[in-house]
Short mmCIF file of N, CA and C and ligand atoms in Angstrom, two decimals:
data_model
loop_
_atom_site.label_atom_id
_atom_site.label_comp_id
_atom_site.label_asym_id
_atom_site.label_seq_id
_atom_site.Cartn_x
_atom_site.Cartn_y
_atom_site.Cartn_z
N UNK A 518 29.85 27.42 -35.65
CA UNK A 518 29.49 26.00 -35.85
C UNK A 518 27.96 25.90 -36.04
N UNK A 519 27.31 25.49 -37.02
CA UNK A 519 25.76 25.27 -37.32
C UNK A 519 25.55 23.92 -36.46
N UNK A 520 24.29 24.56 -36.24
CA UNK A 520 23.44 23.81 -34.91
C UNK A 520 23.01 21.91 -35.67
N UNK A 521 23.36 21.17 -35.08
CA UNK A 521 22.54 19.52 -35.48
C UNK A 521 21.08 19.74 -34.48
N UNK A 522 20.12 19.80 -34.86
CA UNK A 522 19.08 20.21 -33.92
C UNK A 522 18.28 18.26 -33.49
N UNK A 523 19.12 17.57 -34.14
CA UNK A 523 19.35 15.88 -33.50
C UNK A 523 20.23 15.20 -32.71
N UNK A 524 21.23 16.77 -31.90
CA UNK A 524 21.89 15.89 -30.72
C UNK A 524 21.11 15.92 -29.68
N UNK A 525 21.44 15.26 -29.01
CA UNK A 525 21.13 14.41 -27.88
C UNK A 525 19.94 15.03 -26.64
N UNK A 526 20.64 16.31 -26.69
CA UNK A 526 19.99 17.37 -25.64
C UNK A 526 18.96 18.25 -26.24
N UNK A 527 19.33 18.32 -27.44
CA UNK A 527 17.44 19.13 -28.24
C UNK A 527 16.32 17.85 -28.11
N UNK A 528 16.84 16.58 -28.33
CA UNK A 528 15.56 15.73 -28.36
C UNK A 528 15.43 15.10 -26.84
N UNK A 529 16.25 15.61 -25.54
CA UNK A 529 16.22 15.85 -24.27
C UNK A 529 14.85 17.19 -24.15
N UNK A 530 15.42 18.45 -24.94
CA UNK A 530 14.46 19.40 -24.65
C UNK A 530 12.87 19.17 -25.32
N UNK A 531 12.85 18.39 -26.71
CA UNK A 531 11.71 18.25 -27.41
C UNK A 531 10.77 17.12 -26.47
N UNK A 532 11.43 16.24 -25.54
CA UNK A 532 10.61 15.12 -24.82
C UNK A 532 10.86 14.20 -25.44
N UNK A 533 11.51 13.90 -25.99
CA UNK A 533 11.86 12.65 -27.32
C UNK A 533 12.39 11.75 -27.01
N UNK A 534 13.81 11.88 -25.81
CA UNK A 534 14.27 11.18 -24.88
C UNK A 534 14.50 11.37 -23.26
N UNK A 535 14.14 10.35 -22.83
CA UNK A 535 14.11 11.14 -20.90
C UNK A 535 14.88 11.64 -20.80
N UNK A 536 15.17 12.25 -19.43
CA UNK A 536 15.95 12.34 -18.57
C UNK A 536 15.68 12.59 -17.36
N UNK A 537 16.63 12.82 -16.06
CA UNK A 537 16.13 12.86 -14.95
C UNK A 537 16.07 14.21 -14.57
N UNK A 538 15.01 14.89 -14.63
CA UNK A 538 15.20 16.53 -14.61
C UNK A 538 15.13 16.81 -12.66
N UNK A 539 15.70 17.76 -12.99
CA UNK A 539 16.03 18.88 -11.51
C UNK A 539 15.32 19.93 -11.46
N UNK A 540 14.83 20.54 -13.05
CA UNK A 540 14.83 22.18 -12.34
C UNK A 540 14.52 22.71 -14.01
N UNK A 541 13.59 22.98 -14.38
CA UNK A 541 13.21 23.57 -15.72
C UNK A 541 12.32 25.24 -15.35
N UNK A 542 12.81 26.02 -16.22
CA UNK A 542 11.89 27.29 -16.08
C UNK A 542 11.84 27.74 -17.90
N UNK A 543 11.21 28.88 -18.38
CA UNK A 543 11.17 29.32 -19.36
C UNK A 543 12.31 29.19 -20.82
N UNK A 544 13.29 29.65 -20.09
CA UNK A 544 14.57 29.49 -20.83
C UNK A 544 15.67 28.21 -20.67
N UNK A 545 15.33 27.64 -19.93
CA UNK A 545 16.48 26.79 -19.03
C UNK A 545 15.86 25.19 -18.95
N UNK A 546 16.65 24.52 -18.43
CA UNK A 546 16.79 22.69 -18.45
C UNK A 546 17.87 22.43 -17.82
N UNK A 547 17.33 21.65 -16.17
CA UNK A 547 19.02 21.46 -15.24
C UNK A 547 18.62 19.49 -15.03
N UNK A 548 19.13 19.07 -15.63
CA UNK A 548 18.63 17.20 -15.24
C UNK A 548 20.01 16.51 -14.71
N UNK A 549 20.12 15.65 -14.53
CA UNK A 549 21.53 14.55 -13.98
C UNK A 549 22.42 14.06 -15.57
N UNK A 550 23.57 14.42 -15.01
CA UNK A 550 24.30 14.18 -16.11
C UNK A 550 24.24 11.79 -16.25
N UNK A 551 24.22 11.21 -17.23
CA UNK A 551 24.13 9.87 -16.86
C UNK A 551 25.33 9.23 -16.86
N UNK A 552 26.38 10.39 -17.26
CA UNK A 552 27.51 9.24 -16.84
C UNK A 552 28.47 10.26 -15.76
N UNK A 553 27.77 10.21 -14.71
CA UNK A 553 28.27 11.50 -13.72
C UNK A 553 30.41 11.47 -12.94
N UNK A 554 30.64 12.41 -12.99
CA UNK A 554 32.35 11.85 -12.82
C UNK A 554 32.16 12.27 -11.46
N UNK A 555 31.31 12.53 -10.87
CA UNK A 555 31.12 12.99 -9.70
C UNK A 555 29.63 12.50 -8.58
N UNK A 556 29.51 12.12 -8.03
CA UNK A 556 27.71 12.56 -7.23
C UNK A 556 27.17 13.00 -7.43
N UNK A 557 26.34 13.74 -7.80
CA UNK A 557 25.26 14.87 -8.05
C UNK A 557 25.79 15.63 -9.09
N UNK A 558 26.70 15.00 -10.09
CA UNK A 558 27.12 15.61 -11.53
C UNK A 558 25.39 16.19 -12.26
N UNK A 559 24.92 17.62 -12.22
CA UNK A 559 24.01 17.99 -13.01
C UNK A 559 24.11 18.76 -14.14
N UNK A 560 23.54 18.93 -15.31
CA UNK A 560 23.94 19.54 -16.83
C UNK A 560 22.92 20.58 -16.62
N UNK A 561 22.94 21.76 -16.75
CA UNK A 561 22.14 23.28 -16.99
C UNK A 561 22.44 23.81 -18.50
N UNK A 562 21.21 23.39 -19.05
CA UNK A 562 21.52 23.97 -20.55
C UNK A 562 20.12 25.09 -21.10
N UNK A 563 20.51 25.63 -22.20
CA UNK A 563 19.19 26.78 -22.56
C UNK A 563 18.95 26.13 -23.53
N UNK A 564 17.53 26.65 -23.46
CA UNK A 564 16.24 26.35 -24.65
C UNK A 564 16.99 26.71 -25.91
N UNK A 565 17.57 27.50 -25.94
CA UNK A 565 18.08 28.13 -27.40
C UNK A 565 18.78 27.27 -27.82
N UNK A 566 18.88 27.20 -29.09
CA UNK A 566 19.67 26.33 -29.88
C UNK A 566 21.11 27.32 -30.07
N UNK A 567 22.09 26.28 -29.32
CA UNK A 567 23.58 27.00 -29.63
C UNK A 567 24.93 25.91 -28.84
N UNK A 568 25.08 25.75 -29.81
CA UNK A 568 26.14 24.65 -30.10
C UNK A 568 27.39 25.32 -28.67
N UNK A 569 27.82 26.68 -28.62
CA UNK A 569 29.01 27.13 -28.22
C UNK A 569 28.83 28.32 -27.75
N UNK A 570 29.20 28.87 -26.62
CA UNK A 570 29.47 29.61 -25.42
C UNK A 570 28.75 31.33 -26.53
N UNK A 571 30.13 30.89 -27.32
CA UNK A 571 30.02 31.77 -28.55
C UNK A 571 28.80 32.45 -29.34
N UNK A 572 27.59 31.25 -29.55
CA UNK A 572 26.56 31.43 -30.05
C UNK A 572 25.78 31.80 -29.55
N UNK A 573 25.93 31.94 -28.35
CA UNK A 573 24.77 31.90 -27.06
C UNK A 573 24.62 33.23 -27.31
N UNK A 574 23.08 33.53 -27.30
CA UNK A 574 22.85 35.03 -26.76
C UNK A 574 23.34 35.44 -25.18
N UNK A 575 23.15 36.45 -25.15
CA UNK A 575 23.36 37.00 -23.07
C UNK A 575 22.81 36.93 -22.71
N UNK A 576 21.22 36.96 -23.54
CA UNK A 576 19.77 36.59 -22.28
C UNK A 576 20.24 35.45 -21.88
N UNK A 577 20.15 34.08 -22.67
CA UNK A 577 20.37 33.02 -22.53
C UNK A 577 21.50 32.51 -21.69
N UNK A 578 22.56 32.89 -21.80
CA UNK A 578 23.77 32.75 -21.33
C UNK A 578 23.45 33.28 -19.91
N UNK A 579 22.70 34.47 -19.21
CA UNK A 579 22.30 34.85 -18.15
C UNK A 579 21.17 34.26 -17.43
N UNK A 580 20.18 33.35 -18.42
CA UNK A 580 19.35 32.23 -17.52
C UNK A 580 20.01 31.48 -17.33
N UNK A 581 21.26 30.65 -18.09
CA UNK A 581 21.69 29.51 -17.54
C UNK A 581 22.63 29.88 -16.57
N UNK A 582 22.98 31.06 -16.43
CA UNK A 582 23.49 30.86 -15.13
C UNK A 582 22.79 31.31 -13.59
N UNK A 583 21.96 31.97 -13.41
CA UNK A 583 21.00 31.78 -12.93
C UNK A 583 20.40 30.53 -12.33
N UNK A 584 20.09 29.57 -13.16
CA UNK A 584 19.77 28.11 -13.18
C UNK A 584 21.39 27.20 -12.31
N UNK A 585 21.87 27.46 -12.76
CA UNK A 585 23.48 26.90 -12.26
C UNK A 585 23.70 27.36 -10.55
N UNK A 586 23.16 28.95 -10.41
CA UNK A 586 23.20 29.16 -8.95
C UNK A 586 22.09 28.18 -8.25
N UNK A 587 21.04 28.01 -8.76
CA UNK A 587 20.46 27.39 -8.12
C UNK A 587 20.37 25.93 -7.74
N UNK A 588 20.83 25.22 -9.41
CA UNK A 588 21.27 24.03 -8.64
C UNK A 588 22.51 23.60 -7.73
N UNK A 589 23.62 24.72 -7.70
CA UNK A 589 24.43 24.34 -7.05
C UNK A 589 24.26 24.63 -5.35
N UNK A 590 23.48 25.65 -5.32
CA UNK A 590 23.09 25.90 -3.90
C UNK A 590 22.39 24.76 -3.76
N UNK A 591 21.23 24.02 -4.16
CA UNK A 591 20.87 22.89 -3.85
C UNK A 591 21.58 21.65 -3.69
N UNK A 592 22.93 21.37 -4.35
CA UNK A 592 23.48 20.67 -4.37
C UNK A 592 24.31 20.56 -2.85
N UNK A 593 24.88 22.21 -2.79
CA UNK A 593 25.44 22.14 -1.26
C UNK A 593 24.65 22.22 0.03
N UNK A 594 23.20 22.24 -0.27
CA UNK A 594 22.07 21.90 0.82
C UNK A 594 21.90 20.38 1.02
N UNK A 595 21.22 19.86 -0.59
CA UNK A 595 20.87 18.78 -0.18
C UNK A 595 21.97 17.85 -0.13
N UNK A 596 23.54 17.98 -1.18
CA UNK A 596 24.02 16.59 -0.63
C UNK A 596 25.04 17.08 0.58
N UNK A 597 25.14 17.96 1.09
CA UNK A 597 26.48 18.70 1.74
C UNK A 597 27.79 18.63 1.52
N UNK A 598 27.16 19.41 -0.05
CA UNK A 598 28.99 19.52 -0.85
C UNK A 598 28.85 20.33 -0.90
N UNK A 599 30.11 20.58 0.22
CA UNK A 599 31.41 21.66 0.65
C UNK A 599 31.69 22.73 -0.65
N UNK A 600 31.95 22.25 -1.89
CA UNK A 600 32.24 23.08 -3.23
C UNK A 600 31.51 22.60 -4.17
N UNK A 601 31.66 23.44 -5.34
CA UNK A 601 30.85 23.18 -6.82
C UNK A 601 31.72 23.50 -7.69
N UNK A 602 32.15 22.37 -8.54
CA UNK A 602 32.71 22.89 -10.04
C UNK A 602 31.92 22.96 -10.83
N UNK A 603 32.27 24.26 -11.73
CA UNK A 603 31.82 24.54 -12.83
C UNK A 603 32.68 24.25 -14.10
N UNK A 604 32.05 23.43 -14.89
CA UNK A 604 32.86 23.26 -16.35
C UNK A 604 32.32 23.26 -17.65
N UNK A 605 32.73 23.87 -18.46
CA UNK A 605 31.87 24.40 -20.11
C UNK A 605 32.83 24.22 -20.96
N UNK A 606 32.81 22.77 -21.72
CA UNK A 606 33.21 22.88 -23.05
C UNK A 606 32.62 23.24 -24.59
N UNK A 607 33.43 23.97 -25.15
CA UNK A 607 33.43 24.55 -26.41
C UNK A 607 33.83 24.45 -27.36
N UNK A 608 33.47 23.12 -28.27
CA UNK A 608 33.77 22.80 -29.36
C UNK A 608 34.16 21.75 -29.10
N UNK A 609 34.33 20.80 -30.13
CA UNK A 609 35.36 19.42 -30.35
C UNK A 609 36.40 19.47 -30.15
N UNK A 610 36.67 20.83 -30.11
CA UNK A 610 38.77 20.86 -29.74
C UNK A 610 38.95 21.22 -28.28
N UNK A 611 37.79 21.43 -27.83
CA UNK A 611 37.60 21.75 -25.82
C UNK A 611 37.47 20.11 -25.75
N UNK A 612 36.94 19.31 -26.36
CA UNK A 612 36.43 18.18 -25.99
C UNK A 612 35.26 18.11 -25.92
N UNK A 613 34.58 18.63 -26.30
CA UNK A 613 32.98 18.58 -26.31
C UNK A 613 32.64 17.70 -27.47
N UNK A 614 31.15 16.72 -26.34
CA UNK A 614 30.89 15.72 -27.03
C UNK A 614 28.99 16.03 -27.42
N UNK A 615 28.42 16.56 -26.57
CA UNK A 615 27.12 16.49 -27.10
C UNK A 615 27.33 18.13 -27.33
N UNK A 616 26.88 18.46 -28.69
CA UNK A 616 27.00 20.45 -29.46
C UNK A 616 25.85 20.75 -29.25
N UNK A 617 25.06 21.18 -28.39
CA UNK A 617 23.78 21.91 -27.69
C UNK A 617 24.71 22.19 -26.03
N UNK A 618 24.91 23.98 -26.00
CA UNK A 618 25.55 24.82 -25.16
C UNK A 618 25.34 23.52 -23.56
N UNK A 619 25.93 23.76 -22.46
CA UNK A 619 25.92 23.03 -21.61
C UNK A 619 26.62 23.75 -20.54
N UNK A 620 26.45 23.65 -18.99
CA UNK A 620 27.40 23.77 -17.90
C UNK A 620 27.15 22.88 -17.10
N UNK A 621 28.45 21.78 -16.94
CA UNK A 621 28.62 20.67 -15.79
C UNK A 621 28.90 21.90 -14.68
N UNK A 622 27.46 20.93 -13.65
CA UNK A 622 27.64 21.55 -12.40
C UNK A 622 27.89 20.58 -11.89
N UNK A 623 29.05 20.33 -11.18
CA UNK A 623 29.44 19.42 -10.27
C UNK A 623 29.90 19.44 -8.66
N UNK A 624 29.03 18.89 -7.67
CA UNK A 624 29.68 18.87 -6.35
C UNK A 624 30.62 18.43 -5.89
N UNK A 625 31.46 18.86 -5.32
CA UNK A 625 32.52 18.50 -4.61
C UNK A 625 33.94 19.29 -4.87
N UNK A 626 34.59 18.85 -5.14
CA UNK A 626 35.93 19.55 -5.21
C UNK A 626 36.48 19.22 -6.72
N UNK A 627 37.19 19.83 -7.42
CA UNK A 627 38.48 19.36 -8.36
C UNK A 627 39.38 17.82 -8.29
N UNK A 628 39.34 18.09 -6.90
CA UNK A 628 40.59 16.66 -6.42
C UNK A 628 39.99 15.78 -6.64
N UNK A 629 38.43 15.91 -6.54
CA UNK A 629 37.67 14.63 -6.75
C UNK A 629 37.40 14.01 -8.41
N UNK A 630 37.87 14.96 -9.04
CA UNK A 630 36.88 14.45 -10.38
C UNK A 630 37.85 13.42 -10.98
N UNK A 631 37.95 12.42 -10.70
CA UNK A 631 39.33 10.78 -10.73
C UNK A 631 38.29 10.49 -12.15
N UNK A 632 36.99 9.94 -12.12
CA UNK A 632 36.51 9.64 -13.28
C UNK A 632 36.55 10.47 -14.65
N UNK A 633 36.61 9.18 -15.25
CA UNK A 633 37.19 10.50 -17.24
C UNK A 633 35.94 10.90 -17.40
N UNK A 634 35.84 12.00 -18.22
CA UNK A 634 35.00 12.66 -19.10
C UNK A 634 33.87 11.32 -19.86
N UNK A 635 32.54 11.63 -19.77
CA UNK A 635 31.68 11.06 -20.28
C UNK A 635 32.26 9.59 -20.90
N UNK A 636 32.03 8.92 -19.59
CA UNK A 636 32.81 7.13 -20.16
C UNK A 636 31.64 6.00 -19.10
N UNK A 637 31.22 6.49 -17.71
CA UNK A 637 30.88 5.23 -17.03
C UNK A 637 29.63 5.92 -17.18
N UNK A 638 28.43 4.76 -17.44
CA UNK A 638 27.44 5.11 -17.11
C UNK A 638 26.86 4.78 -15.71
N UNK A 639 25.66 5.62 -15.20
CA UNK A 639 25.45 5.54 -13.76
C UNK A 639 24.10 4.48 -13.93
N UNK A 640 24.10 4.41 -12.86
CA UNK A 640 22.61 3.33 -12.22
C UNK A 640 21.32 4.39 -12.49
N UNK A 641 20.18 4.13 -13.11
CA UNK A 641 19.52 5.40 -13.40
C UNK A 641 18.74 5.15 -11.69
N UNK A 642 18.56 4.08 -11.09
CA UNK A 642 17.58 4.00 -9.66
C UNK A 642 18.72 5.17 -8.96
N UNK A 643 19.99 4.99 -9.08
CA UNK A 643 20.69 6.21 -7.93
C UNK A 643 21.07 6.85 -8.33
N UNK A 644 21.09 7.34 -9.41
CA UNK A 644 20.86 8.79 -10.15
C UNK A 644 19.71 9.50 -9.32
N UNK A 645 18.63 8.43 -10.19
CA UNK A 645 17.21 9.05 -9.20
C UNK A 645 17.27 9.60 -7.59
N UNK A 646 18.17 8.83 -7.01
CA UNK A 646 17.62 8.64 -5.72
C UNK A 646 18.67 10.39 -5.20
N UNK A 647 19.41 10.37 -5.89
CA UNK A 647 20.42 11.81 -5.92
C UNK A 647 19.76 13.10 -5.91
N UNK A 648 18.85 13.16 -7.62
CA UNK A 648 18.37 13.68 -7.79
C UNK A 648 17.37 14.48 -6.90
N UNK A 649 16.63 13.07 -6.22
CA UNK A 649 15.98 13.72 -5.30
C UNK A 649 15.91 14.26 -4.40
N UNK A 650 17.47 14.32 -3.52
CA UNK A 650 17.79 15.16 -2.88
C UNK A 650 18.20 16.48 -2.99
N UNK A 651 18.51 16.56 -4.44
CA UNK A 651 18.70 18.06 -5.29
C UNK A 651 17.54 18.60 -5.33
N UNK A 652 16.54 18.07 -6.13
CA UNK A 652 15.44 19.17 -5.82
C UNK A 652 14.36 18.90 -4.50
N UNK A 653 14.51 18.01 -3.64
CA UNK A 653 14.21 18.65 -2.20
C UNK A 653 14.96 19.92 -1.55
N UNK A 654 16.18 19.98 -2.08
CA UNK A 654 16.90 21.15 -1.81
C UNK A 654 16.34 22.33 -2.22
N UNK A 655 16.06 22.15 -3.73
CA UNK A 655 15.68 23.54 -4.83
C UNK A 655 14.59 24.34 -3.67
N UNK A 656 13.56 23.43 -2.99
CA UNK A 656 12.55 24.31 -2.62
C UNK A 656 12.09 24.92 -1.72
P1 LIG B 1380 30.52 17.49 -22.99
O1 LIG B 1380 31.56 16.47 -23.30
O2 LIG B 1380 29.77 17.84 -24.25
O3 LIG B 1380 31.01 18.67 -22.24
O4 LIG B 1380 29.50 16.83 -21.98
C1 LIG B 1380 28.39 16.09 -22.38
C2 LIG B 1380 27.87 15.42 -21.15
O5 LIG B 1380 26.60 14.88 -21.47
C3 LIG B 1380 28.74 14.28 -20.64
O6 LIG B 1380 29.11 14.52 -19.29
C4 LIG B 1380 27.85 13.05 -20.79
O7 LIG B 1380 28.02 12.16 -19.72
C5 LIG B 1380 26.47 13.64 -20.83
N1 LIG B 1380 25.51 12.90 -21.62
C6 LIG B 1380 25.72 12.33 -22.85
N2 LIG B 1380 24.59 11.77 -23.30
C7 LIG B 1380 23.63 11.98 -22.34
C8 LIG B 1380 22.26 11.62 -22.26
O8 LIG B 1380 21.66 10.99 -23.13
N3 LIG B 1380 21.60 12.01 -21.13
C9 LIG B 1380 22.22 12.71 -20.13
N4 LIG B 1380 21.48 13.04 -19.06
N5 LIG B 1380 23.53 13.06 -20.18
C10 LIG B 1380 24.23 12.71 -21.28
#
């Protein structure tokens, strides 16, 4: 699949549009997902341009997960969730809606995720206020 280097999350990485970041290093970008199906729903994506799991180099594919341990350990510090799902869609036929690579890190359990896929948007003040207990955790 050739890269749109105008979705949503390259002009997330270019500064073009906010977001509420968690946790950036060399290769990597971990911010609050905005329409979270969960609490502390956070997105860990790489610098590299790659639409799908597929495209991803292994360096890349090995910072973002890297990045994913870390916000999820923060997640079960700072909000004290018990578990972390991990979820990666791949392609339009996985259901994938923004094509720049991605892993929903999400706290809590499976049983919990009642909200649909990218539909409610959140309050950005308690997003924030989430957030900040994630990376008081990170450090
Ligand atoms: P996908 O369906 O591609 O696996 O997930 C895309 C995710 O990006 C969804 O969970 C959706 O809520 C989130 N999302 C879509 N647009 C934005 C945005 O502009 N900012 C942030 N932070 N998240 C977004």
């Amino acid at each position: 699949m050739s890269y749109d280097s105008n979705n949503i999350f390259a002009k997330i990485l270019r500064g073009e549009i906010p977001c509420i970041k968690l946790y950036e290093d060399a290769h990597t970008l971990a911010f609050m997902d905005i329409m979270p199906q969960a609490e502390g729903h956070a997105l860990v994506i790489p610098k590299e341009p790659a639409v799908t799991l597929f495209e991803l180099s292994d360096a890349a594919a090995q910072a973002c997960l890297a990045t994913v341990r870390k916000i999820g350990n923060a997640q079960k510090k700072g909000l004290g969730a018990e578990g972390v799902v991990l979820m990666q869609l791949n392609g339009e036929g996985a259901g994938q809606t923004v094509p720049h690579f991605h892993i929903h890190v999400i706290p809590g359990s499976i049983a919990d995720l009642r909200k649909p896929h990218a539909t409610h948007m959140a309050d950005p003040a308690h997003l924030k206020t989430v957030a900040d207990k994630i990376v008081a955790a990170l450090a």
